[in-house]
Coordinates of C-alpha atoms and ligand atoms in Angstrom, one line a residue:
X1 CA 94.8 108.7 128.7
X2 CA 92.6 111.2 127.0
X3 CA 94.6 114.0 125.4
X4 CA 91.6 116.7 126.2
X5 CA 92.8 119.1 123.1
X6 CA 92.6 116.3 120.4
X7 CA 89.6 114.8 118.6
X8 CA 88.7 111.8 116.2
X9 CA 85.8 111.6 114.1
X10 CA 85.1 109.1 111.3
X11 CA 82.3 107.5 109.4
X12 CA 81.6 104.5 107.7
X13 CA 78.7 104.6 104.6
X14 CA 75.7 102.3 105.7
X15 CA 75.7 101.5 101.6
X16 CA 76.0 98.0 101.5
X17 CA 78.2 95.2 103.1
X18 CA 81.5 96.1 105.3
X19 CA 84.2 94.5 103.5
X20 CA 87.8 93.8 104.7
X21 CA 89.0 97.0 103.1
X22 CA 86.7 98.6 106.0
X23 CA 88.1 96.6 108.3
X24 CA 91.7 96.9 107.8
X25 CA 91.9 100.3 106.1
X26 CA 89.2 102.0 108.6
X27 CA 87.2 99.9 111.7
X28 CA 90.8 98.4 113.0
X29 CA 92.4 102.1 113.3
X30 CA 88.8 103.2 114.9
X31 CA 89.3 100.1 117.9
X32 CA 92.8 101.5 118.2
X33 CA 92.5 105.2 118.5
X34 CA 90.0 104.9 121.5
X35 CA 92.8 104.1 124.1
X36 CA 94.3 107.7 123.3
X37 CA 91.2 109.9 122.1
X38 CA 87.7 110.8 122.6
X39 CA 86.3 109.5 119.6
X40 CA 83.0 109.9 117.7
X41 CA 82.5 106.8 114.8
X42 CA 79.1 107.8 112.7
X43 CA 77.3 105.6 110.4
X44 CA 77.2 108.4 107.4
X45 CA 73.8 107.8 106.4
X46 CA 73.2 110.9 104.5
X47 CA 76.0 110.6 102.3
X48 CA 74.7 106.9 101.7
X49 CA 72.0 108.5 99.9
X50 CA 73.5 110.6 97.6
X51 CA 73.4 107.2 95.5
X52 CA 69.7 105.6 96.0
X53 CA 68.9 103.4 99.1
X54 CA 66.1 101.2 99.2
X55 CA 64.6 102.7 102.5
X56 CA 63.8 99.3 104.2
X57 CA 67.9 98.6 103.8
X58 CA 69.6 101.5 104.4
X59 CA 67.6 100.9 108.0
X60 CA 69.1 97.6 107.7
X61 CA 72.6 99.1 106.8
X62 CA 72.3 101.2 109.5
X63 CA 72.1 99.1 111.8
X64 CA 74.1 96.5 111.0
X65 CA 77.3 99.1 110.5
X66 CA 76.8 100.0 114.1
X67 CA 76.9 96.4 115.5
X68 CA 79.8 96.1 113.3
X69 CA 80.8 98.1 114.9
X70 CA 80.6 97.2 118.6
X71 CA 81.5 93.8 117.3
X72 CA 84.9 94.7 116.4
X73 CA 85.3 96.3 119.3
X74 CA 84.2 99.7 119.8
X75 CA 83.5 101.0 123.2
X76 CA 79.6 102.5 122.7
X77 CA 79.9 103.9 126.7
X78 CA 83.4 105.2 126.2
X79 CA 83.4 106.9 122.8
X80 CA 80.4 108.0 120.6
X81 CA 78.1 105.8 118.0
X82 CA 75.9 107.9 115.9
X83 CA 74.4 108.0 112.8
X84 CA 74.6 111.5 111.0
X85 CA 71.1 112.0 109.9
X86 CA 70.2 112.6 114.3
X87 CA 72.2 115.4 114.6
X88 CA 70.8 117.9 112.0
X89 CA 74.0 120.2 112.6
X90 CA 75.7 118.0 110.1
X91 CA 73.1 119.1 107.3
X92 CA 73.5 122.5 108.2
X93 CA 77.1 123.2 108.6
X94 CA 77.5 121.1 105.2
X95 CA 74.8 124.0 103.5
X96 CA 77.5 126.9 104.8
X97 CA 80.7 125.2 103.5
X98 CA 78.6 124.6 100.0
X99 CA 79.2 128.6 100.3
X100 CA 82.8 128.4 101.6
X101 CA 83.8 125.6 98.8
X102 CA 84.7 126.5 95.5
X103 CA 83.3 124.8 92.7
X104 CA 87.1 124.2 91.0
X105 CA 87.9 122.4 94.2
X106 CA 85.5 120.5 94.1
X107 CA 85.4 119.4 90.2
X108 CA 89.1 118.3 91.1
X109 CA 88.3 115.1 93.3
X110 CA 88.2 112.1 92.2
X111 CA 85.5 110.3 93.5
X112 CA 82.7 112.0 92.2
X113 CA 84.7 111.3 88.6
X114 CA 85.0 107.3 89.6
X115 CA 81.3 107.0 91.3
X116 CA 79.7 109.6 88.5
X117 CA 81.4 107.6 85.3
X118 CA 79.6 108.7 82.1
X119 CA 76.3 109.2 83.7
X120 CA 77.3 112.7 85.3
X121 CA 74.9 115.0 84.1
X122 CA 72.7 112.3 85.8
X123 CA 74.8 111.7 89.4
X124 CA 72.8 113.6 92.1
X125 CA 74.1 117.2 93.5
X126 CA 74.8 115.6 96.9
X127 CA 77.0 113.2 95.4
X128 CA 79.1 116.1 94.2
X129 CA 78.8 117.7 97.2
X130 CA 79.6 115.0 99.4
X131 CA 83.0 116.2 100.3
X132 CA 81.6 119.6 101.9
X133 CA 79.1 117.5 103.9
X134 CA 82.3 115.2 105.1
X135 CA 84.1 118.4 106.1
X136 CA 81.3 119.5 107.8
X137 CA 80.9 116.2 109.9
X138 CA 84.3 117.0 111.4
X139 CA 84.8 119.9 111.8
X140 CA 81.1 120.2 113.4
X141 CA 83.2 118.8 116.3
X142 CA 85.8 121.0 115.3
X143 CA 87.8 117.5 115.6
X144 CA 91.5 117.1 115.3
X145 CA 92.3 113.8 113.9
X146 CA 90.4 111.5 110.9
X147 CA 91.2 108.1 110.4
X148 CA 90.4 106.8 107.3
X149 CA 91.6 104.5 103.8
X150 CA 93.7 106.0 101.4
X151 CA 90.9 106.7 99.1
X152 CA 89.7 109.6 101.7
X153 CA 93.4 111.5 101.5
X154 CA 91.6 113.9 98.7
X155 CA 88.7 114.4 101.0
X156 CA 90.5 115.2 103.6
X157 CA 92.5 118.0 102.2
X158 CA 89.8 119.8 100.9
X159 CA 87.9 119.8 104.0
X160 CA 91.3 121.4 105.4
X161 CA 91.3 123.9 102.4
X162 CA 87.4 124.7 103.7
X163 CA 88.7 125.1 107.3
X164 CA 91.6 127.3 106.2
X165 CA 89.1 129.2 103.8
X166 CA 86.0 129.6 106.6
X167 CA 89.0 131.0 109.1
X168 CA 90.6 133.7 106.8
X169 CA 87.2 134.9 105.3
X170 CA 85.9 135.4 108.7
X171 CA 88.8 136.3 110.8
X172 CA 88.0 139.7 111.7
X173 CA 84.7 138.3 113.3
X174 CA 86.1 135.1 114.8
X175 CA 88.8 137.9 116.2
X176 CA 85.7 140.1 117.3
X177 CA 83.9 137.5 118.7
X178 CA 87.0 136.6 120.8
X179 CA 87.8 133.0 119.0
X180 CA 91.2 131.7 118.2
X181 CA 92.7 133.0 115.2
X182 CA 92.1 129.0 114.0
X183 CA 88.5 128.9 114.5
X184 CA 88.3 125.4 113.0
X185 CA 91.4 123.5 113.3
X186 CA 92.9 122.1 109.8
X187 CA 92.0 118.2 110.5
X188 CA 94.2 115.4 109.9
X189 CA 94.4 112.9 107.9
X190 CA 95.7 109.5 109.7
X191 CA 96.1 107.1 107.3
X192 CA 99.0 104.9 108.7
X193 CA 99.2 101.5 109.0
X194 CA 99.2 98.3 106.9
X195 CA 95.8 97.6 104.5
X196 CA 95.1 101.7 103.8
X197 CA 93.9 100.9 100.5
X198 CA 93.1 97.3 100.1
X199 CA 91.9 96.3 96.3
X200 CA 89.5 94.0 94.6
X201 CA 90.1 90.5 94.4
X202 CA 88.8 90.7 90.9
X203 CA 91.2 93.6 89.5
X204 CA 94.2 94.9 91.3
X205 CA 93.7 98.1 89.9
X206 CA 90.5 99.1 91.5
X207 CA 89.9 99.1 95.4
X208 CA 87.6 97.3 97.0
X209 CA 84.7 98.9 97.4
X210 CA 80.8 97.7 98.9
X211 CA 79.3 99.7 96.0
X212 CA 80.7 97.2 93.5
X213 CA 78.3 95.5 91.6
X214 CA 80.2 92.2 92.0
X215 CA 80.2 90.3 95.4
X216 CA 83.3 88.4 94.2
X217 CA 85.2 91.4 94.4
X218 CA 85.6 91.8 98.4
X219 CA 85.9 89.7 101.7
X220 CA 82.4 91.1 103.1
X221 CA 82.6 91.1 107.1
X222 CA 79.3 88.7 107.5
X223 CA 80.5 86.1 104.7
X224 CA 80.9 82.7 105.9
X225 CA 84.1 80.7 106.0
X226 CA 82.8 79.0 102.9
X227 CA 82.4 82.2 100.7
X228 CA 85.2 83.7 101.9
X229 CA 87.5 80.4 101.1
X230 CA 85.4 80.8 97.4
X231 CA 86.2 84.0 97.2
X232 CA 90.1 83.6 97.6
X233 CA 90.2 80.5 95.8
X234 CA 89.0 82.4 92.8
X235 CA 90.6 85.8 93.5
X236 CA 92.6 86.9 90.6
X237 CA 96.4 86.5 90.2
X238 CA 99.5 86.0 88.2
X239 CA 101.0 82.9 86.9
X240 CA 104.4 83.8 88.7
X241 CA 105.0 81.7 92.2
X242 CA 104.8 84.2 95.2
X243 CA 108.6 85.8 95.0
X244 CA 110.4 85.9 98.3
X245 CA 110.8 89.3 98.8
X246 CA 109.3 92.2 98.4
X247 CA 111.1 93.7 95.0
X248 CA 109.5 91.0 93.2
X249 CA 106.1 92.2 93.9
X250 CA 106.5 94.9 91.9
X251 CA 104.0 95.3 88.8
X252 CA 102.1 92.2 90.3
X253 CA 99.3 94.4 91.8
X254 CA 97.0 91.3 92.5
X255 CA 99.8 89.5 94.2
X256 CA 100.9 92.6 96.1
X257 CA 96.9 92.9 97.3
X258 CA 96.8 89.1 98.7
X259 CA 100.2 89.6 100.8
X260 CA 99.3 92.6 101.8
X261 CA 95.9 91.3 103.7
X262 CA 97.5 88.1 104.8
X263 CA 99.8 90.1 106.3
X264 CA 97.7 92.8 108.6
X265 CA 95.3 90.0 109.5
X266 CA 98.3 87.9 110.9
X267 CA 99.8 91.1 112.1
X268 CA 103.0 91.1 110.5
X269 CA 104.7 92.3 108.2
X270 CA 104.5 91.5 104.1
X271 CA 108.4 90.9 103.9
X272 CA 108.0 88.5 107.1
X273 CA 104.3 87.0 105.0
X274 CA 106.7 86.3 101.9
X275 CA 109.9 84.7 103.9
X276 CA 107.2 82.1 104.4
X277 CA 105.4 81.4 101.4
X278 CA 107.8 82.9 99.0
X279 CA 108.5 80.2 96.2
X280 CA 105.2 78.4 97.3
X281 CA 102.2 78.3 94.7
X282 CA 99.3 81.1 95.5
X283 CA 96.9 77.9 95.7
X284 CA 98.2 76.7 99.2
X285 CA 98.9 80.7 100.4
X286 CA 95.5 81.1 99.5
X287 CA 94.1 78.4 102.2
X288 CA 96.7 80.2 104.8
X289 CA 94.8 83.1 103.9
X290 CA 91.5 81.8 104.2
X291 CA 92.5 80.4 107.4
X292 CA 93.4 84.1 109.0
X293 CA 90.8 85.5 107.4
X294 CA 88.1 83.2 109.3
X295 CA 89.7 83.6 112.3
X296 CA 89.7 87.3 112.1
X297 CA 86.2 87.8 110.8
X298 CA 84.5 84.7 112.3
X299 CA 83.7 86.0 116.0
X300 CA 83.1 89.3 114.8
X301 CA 80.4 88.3 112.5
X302 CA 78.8 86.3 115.2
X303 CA 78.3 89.0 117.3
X304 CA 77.5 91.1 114.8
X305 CA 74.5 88.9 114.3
X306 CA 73.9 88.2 118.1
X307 CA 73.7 92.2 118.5
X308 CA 71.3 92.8 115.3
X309 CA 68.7 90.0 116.8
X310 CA 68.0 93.0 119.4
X311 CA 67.3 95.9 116.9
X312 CA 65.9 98.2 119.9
X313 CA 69.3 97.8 121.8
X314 CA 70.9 99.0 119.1
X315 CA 68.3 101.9 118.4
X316 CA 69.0 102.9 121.9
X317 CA 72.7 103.1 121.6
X318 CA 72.4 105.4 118.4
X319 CA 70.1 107.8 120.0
X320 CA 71.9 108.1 123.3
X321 CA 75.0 108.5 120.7
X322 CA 73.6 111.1 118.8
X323 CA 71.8 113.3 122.5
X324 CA 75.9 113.2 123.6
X325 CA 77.1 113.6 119.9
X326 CA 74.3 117.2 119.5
X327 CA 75.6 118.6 122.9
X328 CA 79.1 118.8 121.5
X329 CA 78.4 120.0 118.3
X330 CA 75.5 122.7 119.2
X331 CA 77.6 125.5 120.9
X332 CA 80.7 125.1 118.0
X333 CA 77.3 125.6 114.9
X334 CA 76.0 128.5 117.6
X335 CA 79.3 129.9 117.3
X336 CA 80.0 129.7 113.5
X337 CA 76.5 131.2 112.8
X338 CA 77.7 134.1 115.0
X339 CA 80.9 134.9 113.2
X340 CA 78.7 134.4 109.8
X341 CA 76.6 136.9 111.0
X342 CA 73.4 134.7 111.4
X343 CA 71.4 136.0 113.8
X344 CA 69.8 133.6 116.8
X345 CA 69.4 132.4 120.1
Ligands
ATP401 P1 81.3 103.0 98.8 O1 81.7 102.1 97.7 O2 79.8 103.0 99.1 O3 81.9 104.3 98.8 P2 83.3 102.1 100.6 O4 83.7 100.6 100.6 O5 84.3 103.0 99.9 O6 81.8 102.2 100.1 P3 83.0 103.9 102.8 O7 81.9 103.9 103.7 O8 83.0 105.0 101.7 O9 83.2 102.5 102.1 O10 84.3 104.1 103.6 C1 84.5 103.8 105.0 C2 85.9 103.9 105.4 O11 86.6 102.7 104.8 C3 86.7 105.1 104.9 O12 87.6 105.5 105.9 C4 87.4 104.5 103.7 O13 88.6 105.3 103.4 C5 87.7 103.1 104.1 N1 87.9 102.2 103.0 C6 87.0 102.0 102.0 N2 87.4 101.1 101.1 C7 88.7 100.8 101.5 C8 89.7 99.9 101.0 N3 89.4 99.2 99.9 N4 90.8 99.8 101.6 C9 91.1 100.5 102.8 N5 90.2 101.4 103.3 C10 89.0 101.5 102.7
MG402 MG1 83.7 105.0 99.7

């Protein structure tokens, strides 16, 4: 059942190639929510480009994030498929929360520190920006609930803070204008589940990530079962055998990372994962994992290919996306240019 006063939006970076962080820590949580929500999953393409594209793949991205999509399971009739750049009230809405967002907030998050490195006198404005352009994508839908990986939780709460700022710098005119006191409701987070923040195979510290510069570093969602059995084989870990339980994966961050994905791509749980190959060597645990990893990716990945041999079907599905995605989001930017004071039809 729909609950009618509830909302999801989310997005997903056409940057590169989905990985099983994606997967587990984002797509598998989007296939979930649409039993109980009206949903709206957008292939972010304009905060893809706040690091450089190569125009002829970001298209590619693109489209290849939205069969992923459908591949995994996403209803395009049932809930919305969009990418951002269609509905131009995402650029907008982002330009009036750049004037609703302080810059202290936003010199506190972390990603623009990680992504920006050394080089940030050179990192472009929008990357810096980026989190006011996420807050405007959901609250341009004024939506209630945003699934996402661990990574977003800073994100998240600022775009809150931006909501909670926009309603109590404007309340006298959201009150004049005969809005709810909460013009834009405070959006949250849900990041619940196993796999929110799966990391690299290469360094347990760091998360997976499509932007790495290294392929060995993630399970991509269109590797074959070759690469992916490469990719584990050579995945780093500890000396130690895999401990039984789940004290002794403490300070073994690489381990940790492997039980962890074996265990939401077999669906259970990483005490239940290490009852079984606790005491075994992280060689034959590694094939296991190889196995559910193939099994889980595999048929996705063929469709995903099946659906990207028809380019024009999936064109079609992002602009009917986007026509039903602009006709909820017109009358809530209407409204927030009113209370601004912005004068229009
Ligand atoms: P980029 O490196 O370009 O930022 P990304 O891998 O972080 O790419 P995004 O498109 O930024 O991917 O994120 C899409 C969704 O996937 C977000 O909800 C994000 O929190 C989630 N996500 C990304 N990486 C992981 C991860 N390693 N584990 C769990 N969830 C993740
Ligand atoms: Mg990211």
């Amino acid at each position: 059942m729909t609950q009618s006063t509830s909302r999801v939006f989310s997005g997903v970076q056409p940057t590169g190639n989905l990985h099983l962080g994606n997967y587990l820590g984002a797509i598998t949580k989007f296939v979930a929510l649409q039993e109980d929500y009206e949903c709206l999953y957008c292939v972010v393409d304009l905060h893809a480009i706040t690091a450089w594209q190569e125009p002829k793949e970001l298209e590619h991205n693109i489209r290849e994030v939205t069969a992923t999509f459908i591949a995994s399971g996403i209803d395009p009739k049932a809930q919305i498929i969009f990418n951002q750049s269609r509905v131009s009230g995402h650029a907008e809405l982002a330009w009036i929360f750049n004037c609703v967002a302080r810059m202290g907030w936003l010199n506190r998050m972390t990603q623009f520190k990680e992504k920006a490195g050394k080089h940030r006198e050179n990192a472009s404005v929008g990357l810096f920006a980026y989190p006011n352009l996420m807050a405007a994508d959901i609250l341009l839908y004024k939506a209630t609930h945003v699934p996402v990986g661990d990574d977003q939780k800073q994100h998240l709460e600022l775009a809150r803070d931006i909501a909670q700022k926009f309603n109590s710098d404007f309340s006298a005119s959201i009150a004049g204008h005969g809005f709810d006191e909460t013009f834009f409701p405070l959006p949250e987070p849900l990041i619940t589940g196993p796999a929110t923040r799966v990391m690299s195979l290469r360094d347990g510290a760091a998360k997976m990530s499509k932007s790495d510069a290294s392929d060995m570093t993630r399970i991509n969602m269109m590797d074959d079962a070759d690469t992916i059995a490469k990719k584990f084989r050579k995945a780093r870990t500890d000396p130690e055998p895999l401990p039984g339980e789940k004290a002794g994966l403490k300070d073994r961050p690489e381990a940790e990372n492997l039980v962890g994905i074996y265990a939401a791509l077999a669906g259970i749980t990483p005490a239940q994962t290490l009852k079984e190959f606790g005491g075994g060597q992280f060689s034959s645990f590694k094939e296991a994992l190889t196995g559910v990893a193939v099994e889980k990716l595999g048929p996705i990945s063929a469709e995903t290919k099946r659906l990207m041999d028809d380019p024009a079907h999936i064109d079609r599905i992002l602009a009917d996306g986007a026509a039903r995605a602009r006709a909820i989001a017109e009358p809530i930017l209407r409204q927030t240019k009113d209370v601004i004071g912005l004068l229009g039809g």
